[in-house]
XYZ file of C-alpha atoms in Angstrom:
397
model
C 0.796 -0.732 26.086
C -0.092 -4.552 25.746
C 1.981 -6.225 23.292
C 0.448 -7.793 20.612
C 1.196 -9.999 17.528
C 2.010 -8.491 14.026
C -1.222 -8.661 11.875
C -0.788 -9.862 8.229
C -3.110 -7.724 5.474
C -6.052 -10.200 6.317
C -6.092 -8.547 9.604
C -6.343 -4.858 8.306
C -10.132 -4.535 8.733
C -10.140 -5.580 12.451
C -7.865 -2.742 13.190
C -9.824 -0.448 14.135
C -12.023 -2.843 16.581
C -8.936 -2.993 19.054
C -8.764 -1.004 22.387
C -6.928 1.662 20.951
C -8.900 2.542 17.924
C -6.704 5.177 16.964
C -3.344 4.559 16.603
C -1.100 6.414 14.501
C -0.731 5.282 10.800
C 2.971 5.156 9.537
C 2.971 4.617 5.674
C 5.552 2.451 4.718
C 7.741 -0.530 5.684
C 11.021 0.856 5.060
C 13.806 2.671 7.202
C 12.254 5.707 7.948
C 8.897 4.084 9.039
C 9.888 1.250 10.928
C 12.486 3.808 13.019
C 9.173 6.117 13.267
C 7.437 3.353 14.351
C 9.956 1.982 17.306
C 10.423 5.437 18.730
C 6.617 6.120 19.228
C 6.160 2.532 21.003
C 8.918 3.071 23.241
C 6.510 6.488 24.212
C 3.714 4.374 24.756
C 2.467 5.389 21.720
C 0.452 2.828 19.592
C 1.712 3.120 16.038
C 0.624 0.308 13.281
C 2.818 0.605 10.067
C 0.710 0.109 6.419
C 2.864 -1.580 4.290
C 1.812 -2.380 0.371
C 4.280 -5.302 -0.175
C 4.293 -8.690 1.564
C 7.474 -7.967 3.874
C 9.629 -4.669 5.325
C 12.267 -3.310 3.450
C 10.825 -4.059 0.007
C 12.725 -1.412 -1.493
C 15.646 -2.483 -0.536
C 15.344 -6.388 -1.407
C 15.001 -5.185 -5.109
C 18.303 -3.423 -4.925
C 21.268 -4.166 -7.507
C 23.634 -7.320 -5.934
C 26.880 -5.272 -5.195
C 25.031 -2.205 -3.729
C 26.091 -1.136 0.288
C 25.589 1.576 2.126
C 27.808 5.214 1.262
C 27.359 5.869 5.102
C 29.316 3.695 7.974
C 27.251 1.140 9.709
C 27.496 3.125 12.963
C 25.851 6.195 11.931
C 23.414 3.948 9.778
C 21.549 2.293 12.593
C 17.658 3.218 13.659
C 16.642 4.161 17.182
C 16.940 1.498 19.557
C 19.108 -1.024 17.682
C 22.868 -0.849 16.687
C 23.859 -2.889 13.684
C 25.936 -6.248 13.916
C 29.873 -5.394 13.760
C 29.952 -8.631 11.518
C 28.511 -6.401 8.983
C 31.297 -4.471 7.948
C 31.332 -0.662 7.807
C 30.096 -0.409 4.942
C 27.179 -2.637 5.303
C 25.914 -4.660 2.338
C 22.169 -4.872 0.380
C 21.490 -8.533 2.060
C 22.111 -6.905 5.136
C 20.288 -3.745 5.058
C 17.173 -6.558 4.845
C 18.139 -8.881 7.354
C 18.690 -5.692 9.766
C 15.412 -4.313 9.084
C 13.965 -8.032 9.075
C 15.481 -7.698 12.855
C 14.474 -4.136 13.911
C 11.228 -5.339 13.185
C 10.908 -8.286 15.415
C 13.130 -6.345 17.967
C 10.827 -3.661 18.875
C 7.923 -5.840 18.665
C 6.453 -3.586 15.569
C 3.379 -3.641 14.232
C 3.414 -4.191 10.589
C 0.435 -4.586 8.531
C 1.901 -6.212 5.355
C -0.591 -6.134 1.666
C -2.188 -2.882 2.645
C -1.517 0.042 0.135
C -3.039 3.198 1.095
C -4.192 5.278 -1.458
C -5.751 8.505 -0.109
C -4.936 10.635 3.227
C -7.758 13.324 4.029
C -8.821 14.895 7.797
C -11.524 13.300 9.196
C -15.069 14.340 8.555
C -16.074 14.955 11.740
C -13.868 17.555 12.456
C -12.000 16.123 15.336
C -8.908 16.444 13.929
C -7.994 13.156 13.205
C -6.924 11.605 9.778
C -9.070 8.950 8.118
C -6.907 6.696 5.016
C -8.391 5.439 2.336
C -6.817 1.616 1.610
C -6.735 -1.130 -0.521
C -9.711 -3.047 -0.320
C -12.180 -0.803 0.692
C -10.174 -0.041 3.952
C -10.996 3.258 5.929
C -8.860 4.082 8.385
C -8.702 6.557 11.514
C -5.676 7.464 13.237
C -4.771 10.201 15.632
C -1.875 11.273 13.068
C -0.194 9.715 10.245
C 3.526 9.373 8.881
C 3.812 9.008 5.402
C 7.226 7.337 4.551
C 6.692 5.953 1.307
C 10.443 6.680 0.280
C 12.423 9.073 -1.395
C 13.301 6.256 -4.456
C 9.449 5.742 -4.992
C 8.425 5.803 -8.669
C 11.634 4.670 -11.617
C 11.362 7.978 -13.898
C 12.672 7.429 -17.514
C 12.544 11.023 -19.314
C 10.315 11.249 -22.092
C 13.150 11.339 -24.782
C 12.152 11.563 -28.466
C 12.138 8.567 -30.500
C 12.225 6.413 -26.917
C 9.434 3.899 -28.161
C 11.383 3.438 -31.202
C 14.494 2.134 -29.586
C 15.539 -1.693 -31.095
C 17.819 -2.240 -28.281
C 17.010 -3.097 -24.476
C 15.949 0.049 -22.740
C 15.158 -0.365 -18.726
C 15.400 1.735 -15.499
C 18.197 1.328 -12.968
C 15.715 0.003 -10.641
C 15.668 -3.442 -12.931
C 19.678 -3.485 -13.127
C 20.684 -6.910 -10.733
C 23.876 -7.749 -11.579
C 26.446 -7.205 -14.835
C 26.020 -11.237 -15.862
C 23.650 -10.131 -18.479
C 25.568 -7.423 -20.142
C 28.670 -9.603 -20.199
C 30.264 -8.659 -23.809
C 27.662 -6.238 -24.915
C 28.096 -2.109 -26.039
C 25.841 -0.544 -22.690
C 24.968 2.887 -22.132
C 23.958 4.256 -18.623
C 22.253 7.847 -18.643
C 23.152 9.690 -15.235
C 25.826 9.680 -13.456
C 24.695 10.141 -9.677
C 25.592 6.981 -7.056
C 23.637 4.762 -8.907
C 24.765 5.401 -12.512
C 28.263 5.461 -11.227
C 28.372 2.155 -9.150
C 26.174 0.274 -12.106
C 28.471 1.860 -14.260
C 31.880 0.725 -12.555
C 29.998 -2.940 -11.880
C 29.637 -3.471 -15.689
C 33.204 -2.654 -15.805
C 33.988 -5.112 -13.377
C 32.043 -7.731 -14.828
C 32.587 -7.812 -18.532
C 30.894 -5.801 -20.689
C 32.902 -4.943 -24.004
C 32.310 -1.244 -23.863
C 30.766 0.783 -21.030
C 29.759 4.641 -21.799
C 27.888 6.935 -19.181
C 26.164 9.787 -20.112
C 26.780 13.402 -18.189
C 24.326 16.001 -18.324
C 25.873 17.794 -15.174
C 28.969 17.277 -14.436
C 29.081 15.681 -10.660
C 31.394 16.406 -7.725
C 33.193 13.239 -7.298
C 34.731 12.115 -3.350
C 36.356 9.379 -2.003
C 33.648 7.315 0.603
C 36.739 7.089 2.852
C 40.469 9.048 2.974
C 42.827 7.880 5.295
C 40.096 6.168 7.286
C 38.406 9.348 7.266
C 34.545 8.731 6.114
C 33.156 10.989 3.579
C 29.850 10.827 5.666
C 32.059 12.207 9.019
C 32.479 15.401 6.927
C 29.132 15.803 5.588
C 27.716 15.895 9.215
C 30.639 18.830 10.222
C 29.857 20.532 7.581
C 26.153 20.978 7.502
C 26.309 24.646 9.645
C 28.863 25.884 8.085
C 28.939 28.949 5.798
C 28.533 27.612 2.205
C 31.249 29.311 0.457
C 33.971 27.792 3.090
C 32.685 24.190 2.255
C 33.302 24.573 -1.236
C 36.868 26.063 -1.255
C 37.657 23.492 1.637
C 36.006 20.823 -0.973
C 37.765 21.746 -3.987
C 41.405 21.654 -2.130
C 39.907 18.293 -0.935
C 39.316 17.242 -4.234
C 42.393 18.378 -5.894
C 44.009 16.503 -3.341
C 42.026 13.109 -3.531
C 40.836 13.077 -7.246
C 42.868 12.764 -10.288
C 41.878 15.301 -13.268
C 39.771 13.640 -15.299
C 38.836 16.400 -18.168
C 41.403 14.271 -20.323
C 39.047 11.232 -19.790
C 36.070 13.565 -20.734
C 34.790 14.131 -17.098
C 36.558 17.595 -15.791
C 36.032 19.010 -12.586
C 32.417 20.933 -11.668
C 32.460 24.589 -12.296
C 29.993 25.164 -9.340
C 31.112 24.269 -5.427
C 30.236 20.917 -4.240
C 28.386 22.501 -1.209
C 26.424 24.227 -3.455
C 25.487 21.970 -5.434
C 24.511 19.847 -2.172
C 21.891 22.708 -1.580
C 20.483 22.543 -4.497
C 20.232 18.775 -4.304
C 22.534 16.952 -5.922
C 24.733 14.886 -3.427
C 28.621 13.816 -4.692
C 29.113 10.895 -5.757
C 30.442 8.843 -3.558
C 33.454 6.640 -5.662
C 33.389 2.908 -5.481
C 35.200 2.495 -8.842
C 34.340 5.034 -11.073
C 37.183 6.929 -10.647
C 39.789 3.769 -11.578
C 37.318 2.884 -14.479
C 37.252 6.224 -16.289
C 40.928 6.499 -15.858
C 41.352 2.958 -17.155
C 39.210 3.727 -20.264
C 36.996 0.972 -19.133
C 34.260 3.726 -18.512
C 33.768 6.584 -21.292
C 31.813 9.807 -20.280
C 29.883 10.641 -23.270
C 27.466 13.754 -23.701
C 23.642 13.368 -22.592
C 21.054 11.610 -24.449
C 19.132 13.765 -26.603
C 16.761 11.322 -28.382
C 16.522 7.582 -29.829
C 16.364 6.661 -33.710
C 15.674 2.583 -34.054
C 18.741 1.484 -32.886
C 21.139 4.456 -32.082
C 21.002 6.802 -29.129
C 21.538 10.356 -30.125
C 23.458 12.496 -27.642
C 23.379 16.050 -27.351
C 26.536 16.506 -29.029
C 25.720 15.207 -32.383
C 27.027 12.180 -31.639
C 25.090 8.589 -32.644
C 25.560 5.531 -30.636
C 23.913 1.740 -31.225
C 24.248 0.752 -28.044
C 22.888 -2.981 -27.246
C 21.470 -1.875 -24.173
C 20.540 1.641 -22.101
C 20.581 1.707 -18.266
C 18.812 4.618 -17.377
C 19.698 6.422 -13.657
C 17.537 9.131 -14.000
C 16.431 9.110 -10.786
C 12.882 8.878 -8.879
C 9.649 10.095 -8.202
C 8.339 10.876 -4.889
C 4.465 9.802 -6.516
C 2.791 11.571 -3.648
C 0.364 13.886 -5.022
C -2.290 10.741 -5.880
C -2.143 10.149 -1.948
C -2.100 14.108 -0.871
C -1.581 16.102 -3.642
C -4.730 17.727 -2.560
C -3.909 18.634 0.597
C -1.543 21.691 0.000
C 1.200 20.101 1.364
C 3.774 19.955 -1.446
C 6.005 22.148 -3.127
C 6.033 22.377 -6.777
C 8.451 19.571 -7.273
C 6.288 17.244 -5.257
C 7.893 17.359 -2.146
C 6.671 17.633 1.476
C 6.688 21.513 2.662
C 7.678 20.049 6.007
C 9.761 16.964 6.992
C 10.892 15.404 10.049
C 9.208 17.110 13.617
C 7.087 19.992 11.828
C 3.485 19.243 10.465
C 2.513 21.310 7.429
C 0.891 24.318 8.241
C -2.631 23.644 8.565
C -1.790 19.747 8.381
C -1.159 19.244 12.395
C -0.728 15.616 12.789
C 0.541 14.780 9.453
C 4.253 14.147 9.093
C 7.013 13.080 6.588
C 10.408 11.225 6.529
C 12.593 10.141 4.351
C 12.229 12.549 1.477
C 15.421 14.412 1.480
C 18.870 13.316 1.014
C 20.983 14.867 2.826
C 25.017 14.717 2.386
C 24.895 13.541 6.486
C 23.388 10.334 5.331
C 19.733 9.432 4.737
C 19.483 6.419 7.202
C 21.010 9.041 10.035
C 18.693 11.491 9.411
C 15.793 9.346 9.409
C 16.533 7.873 12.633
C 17.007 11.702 13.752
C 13.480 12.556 12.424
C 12.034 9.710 13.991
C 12.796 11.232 17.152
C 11.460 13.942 16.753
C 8.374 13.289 15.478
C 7.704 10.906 18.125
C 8.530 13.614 20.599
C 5.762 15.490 18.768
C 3.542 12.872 18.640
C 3.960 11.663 22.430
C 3.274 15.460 23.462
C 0.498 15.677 21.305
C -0.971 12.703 22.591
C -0.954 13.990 26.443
């Protein structure tokens, strides 16, 4: 395959006058496309990646400061490229980008940058390709597509009572930077996943007068490394094993490795960590949570049940006047505008199929990205990319 340069979004239109006129379409400039995208040219296939923002890894660059990777750089790398050792093990935000920045030029990707697309249907002519609706009045044709618009898509605040009413500052995790503006101030943050709980023990950290975080499930909490031991090393032994014996073997863990915090107001889960893990909820992975609510620094407080002018009502009773709320209440995946009406999601808006497999009666259509599993995210991606390559490439003969 002839190497060629990387088109900005003023080239978009022309692509479909080149040689190959129908290349496969990955959607998205993150992880999971970019690793799609390097496996399928190193099979000869042609594979252009769509991406909405003006560079790769836009997620990413909009990341809090203090964020880095829960999994160890060596099982965090993408086909065909290991990560710098000057990165640490646990590699930062800043680098996440300048890796991806890298992988990029590396593998000699094609990235279409300014091109959002906002519809996926099968082509017309019933030759089983896929035609993509885009920005601009862009329609494009590919032999197969890869949607990998990301699992952390769409900020979701809930809906809470009273929200519009709220005096204080109200945003989304997404917008949280850095603790410098909280410095001295009463904050609230609603959810304690990874997010909640790093934002949470970063505000500690950096100065705020009183930090509470708000539990509506209570999570399973584990050390991202015992003894030199990686959390993410046991997530990946652990994934074919029965799920009963992963949640005794857990709890001993965590008896072991976490302190009893019910005294603090955050007591061990009722329900086994593996579990929860198949239900979808991942443990939280402790980068100073743990020391904070301990401390006193961090207070668990009951869930937020609604908002009256300046106090926060939890679900308790209790009233709060907060000066701001940091909500990490998660995502959505936002992809029933681009397929919603192509049968291909479950009822929480997720892809029926990920990784190798097409949806039935979708052949040609693929996803990655959209689970999280306990074995890492950025290791499974590079896994799925892989395999759908392999697909691809077979298809293709």
């Amino acid at each position: 395959m002839p190497n060629s340069p990387s088109p900005t979004g003023n080239d978009a239109v022309a692509l479909t006058d080149r040689t190959d006129d129908r290349p496969v379409y990955v959607i998205g400039g993150g992880p999971g496309g970019l690793a799609v995208a390097a496996s399928l040219r190193s099979r000869g296939v042609r594979a252009v990646v769509l991406e909405k923002s003006d560079r790769v890894g836009a997620s990413w660059r909009g990341h809090y400061d203090r964020l880095h990777l829960h999994t160890t750089r060596r099982w965090s790398a993408l086909p065909g490229l290991r990560m710098p050792r000057r990165f640490g093990r646990w590699v930062g935000r800043d680098d996440v980008v300048r890796y991806l920045e890298k992988y990029t030029e590396h593998h000699e990707l094609e990235v279409v940058t300014g091109v959002e697309v906002t519809r996926i249907d099968r082509a017309p002519d019933g030759s089983g390709d896929w035609q993509l609706t885009a920005t601009g009045g862009r329609v494009l044709r590919g032999r197969a597509v890869v949607v990998a618009t990301g699992f952390n898509h769409t900020p979701r605040i809930p809906d809470w009572p009273g929200r519009d009413t709220f005096t204080g500052e109200l945003l989304h995790a997404a917008a949280y930077r850095n603790p410098a503006p909280y410095a001295d101030k009463d904050v609230l943050v609603v959810g304690i996943g990874n997010t909640g709980a790093e934002i949470a023990a970063d505000l500690a950290e950096g100065g705020a007068s009183r930090i509470r975080i708000a539990v509506r499930t209570v999570p399973h909490i584990v050390r991202r490394s015992t003894a030199g031991w990686p959390a993410q090393a046991t997530g990946i032994l652990v994934r074919r094993l029965p799920v009963r014996l992963v949640d005794r073997a857990g709890a001993v863990m965590c008896r072991i490795a976490v302190p009893d915090l019910a005294a603090q107001g955050l007591p061990r889960p009722d329900t086994g960590l593996y579990s929860r893990v198949r239900q979808g909820a991942i443990p939280v992975q402790d980068v100073g949570l743990i020391d904070a609510v301990r401390t006193g620094a961090v207070t668990p407080v009951a869930t937020v049940a609604s908002f009256d002018r300046d106090t926060v009502v939890l679900a308790d009773g209790t009233r709060l006047t907060p000066d701001a709320v940091i909500a990490a209440t998660g995502y959505d995946r936002a992809l029933e505008p681009l397929l919603g009406h192509l049968d291909v999601l479950d009822g929480r808006g997720r892809p029926v199929a990920h990784g190798g497999r097409s949806p039935k009666g979708a052949p040609g259509l693929y996803f990655t990205g959209f689970t999280n599993p306990i074995s890492g995210m950025l290791r499974e991606m590079a896994l799925d990319a892989e395999r759908i390559a392999k697909r691809v490439a077979r298809a293709s003969r």
